[in-house]
Short mmCIF file of C-alpha atoms in Angstrom, two decimals:
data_model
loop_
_atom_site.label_atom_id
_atom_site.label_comp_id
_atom_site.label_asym_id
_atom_site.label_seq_id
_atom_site.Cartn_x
_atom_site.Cartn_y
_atom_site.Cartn_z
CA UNK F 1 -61.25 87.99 -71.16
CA UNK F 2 -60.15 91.74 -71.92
CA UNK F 3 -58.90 90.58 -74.68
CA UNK F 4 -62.01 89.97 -76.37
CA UNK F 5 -63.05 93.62 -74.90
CA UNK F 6 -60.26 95.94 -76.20
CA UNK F 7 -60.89 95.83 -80.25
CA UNK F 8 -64.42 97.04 -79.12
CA UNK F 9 -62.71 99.59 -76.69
CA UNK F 10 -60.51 101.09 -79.15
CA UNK F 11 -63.22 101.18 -81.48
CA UNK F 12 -65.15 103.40 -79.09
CA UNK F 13 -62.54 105.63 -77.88
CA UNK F 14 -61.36 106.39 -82.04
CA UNK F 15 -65.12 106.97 -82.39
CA UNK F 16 -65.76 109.38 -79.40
CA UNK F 17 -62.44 111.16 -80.45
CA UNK F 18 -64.16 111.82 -84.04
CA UNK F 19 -67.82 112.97 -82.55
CA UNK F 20 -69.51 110.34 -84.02
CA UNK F 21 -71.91 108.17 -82.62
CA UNK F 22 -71.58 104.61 -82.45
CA UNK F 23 -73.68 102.62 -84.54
CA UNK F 24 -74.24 99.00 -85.04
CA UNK F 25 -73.50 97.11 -88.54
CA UNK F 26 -77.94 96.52 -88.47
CA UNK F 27 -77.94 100.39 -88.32
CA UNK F 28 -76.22 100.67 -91.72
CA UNK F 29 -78.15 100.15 -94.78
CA UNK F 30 -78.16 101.28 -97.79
CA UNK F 31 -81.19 101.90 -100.27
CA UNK F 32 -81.68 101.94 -104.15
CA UNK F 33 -81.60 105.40 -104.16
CA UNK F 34 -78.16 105.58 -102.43
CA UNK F 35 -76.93 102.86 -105.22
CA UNK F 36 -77.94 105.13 -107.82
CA UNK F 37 -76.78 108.53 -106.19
CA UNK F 38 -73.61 106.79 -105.73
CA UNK F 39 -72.97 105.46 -109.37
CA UNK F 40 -74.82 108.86 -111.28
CA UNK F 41 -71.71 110.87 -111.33
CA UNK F 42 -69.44 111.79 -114.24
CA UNK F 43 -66.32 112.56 -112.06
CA UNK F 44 -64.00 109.65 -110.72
CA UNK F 45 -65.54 107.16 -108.42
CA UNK F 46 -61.84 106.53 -106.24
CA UNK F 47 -61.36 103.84 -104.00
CA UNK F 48 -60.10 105.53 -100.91
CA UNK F 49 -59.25 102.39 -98.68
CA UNK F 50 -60.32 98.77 -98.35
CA UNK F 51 -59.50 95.83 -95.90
CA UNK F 52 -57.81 93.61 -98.28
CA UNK F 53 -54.74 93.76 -100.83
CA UNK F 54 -54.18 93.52 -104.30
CA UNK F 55 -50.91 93.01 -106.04
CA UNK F 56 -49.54 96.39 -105.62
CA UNK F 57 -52.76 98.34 -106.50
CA UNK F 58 -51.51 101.49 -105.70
CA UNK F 59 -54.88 103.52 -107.40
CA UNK F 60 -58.27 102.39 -108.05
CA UNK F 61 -60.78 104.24 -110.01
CA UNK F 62 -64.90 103.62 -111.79
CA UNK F 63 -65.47 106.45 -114.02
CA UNK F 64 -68.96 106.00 -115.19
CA UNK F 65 -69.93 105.47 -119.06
CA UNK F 66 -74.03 104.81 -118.86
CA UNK F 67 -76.24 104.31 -116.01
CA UNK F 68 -79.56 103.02 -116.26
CA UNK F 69 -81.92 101.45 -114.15
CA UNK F 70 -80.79 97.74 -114.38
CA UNK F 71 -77.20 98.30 -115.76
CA UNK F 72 -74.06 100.41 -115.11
CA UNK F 73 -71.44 100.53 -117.38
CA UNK F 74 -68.07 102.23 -116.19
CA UNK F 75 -64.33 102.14 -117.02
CA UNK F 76 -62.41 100.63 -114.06
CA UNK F 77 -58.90 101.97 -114.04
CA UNK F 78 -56.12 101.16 -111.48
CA UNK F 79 -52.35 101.72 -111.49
CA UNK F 80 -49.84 99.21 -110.59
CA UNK F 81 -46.83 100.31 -107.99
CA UNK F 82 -47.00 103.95 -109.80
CA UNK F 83 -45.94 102.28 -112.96
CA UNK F 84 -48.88 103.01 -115.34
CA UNK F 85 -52.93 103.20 -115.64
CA UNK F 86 -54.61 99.71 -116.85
CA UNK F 87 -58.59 100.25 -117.72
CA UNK F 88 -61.00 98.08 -118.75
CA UNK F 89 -64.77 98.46 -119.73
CA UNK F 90 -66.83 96.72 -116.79
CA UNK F 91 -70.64 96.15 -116.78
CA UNK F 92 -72.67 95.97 -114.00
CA UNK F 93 -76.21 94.51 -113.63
CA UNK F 94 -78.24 96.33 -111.12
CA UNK F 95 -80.85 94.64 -108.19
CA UNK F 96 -82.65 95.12 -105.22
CA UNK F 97 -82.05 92.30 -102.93
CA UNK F 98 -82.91 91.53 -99.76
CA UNK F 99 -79.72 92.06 -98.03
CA UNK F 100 -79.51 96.03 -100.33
CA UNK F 101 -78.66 97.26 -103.56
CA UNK F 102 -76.43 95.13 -105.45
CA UNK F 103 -74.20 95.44 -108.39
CA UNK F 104 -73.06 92.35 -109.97
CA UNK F 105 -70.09 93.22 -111.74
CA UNK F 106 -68.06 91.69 -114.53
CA UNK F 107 -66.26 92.13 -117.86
CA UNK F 108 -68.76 92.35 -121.11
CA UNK F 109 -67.32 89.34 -122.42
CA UNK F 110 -68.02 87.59 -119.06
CA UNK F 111 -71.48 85.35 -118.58
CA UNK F 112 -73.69 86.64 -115.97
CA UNK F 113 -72.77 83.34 -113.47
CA UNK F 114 -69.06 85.11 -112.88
CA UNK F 115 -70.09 88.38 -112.11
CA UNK F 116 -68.41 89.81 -108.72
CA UNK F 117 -71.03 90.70 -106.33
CA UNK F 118 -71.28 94.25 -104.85
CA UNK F 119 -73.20 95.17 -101.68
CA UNK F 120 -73.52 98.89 -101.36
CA UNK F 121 -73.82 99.20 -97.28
CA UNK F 122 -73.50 102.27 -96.57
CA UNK F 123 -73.92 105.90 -98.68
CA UNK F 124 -73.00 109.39 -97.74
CA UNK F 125 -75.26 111.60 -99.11
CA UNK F 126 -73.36 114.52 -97.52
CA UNK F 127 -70.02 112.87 -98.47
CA UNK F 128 -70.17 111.45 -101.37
CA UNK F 129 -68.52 108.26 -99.67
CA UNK F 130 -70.05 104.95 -99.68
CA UNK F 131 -69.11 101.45 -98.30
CA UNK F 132 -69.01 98.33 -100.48
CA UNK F 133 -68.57 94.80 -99.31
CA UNK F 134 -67.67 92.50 -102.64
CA UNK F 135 -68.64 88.59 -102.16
CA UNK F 136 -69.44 89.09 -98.47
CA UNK F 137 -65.98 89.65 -97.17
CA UNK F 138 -64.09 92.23 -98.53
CA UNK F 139 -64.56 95.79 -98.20
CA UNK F 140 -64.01 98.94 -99.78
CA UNK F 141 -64.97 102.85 -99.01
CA UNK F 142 -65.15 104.45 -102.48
CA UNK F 143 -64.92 108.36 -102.48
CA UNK F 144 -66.20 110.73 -105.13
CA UNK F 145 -63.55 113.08 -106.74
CA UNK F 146 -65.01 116.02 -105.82
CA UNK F 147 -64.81 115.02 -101.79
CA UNK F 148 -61.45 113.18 -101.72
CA UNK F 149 -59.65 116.70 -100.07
CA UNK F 150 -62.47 116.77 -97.37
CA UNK F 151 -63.75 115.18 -94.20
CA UNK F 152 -65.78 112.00 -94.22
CA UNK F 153 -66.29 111.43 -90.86
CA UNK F 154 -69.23 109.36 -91.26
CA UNK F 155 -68.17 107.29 -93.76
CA UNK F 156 -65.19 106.43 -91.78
CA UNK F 157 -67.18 105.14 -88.98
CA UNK F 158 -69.35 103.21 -91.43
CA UNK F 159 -66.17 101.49 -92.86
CA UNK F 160 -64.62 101.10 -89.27
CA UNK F 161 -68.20 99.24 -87.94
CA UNK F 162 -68.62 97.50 -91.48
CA UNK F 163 -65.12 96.71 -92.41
CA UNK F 164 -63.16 96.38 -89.17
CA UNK F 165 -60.31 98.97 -88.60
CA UNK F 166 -57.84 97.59 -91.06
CA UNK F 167 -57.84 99.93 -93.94
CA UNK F 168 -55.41 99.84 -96.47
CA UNK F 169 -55.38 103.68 -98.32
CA UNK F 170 -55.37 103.62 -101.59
CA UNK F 171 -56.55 106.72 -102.79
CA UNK F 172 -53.65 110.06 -102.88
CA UNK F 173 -53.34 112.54 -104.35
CA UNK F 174 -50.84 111.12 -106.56
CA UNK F 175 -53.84 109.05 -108.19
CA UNK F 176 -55.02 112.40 -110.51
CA UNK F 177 -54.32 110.64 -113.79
CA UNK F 178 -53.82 113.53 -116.38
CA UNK F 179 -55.33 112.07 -118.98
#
């Protein structure tokens, strides 16, 4: 029976140790405003962790090309095992659904039917850090450029309450692509 008790435990004690409150996942949710606050930048949109893994994904980056009410177009660049940047042009059509703001993202050439949902949960105004879950069971806490050197306490707790405590980093500081 304490079994069932002590990821709920640690959660609270790694939450107390951080000074911030504990919330429930009902407590987090995101608006349209958030969504577009979130995508209306012109600096790197990193990926700083997420709860799943990808092939060696060592960087993950949006860098945003247009923004407009219904559709966000953005370059989506990773790097493989430090090898070398890959980028492709995404597109991203924009709602307002019942469960929060949504992007539906996909590549131009794709039809609208394979487009990978994106749920924005959670937004930091404060932060700049936001929490995405992507076809209703992954997760990832994506990071503004301009915040990645400072604290996101909040958004941490979001992602930890949202996500579950396994967080694979992928953001560092090794990720600042010269070009």
């Amino acid at each position: 029976m304490i079994l069932l008790f002590l990821p709920f435990l640690l959660g609270l004690a790694d939450a107390s140790s951080k000074n911030v409150p504990l919330r429930s996942p009902a407590d987090y949710k995101a608006n349209w405003t958030d969504l577009t606050e979130a995508l209306n930048t012109g600096v790197k949109f990193w990926t700083k962790k997420r709860n799943y893994s990808f092939e060696g994904v060592d960087c993950n980056s949006w860098e945003r090309i247009d923004l407009s009410q219904t559709v966000y177009n953005f370059f989506d660049r990773y790097r493989v095992r430090r090898t070398g940047w890959t980028q492709y042009t995404m597109t991203a059509a924009l709602s307002n659904t019942t469960g929060g703001p949504q992007m539906k993202v996909r590549l131009p050439f794709q039809k609208e039917h394979q487009a990978t949902p994106y749920l924005l949960r959670f937004w930091s105004h404060k932060e700049k850090c936001g929490i995405f879950t992507i076809s209703n069971y992954r997760c990832e806490q994506r990071i503004w450029n301009t915040h990645t050197g400072s604290s996101s306490d909040d958004c941490d707790a979001a992602y930890d309450t949202l996500c579950g405590t396994t967080g694979i980093p992928v953001y560092k500081r090794s990720c600042v692509d010269p070009n």
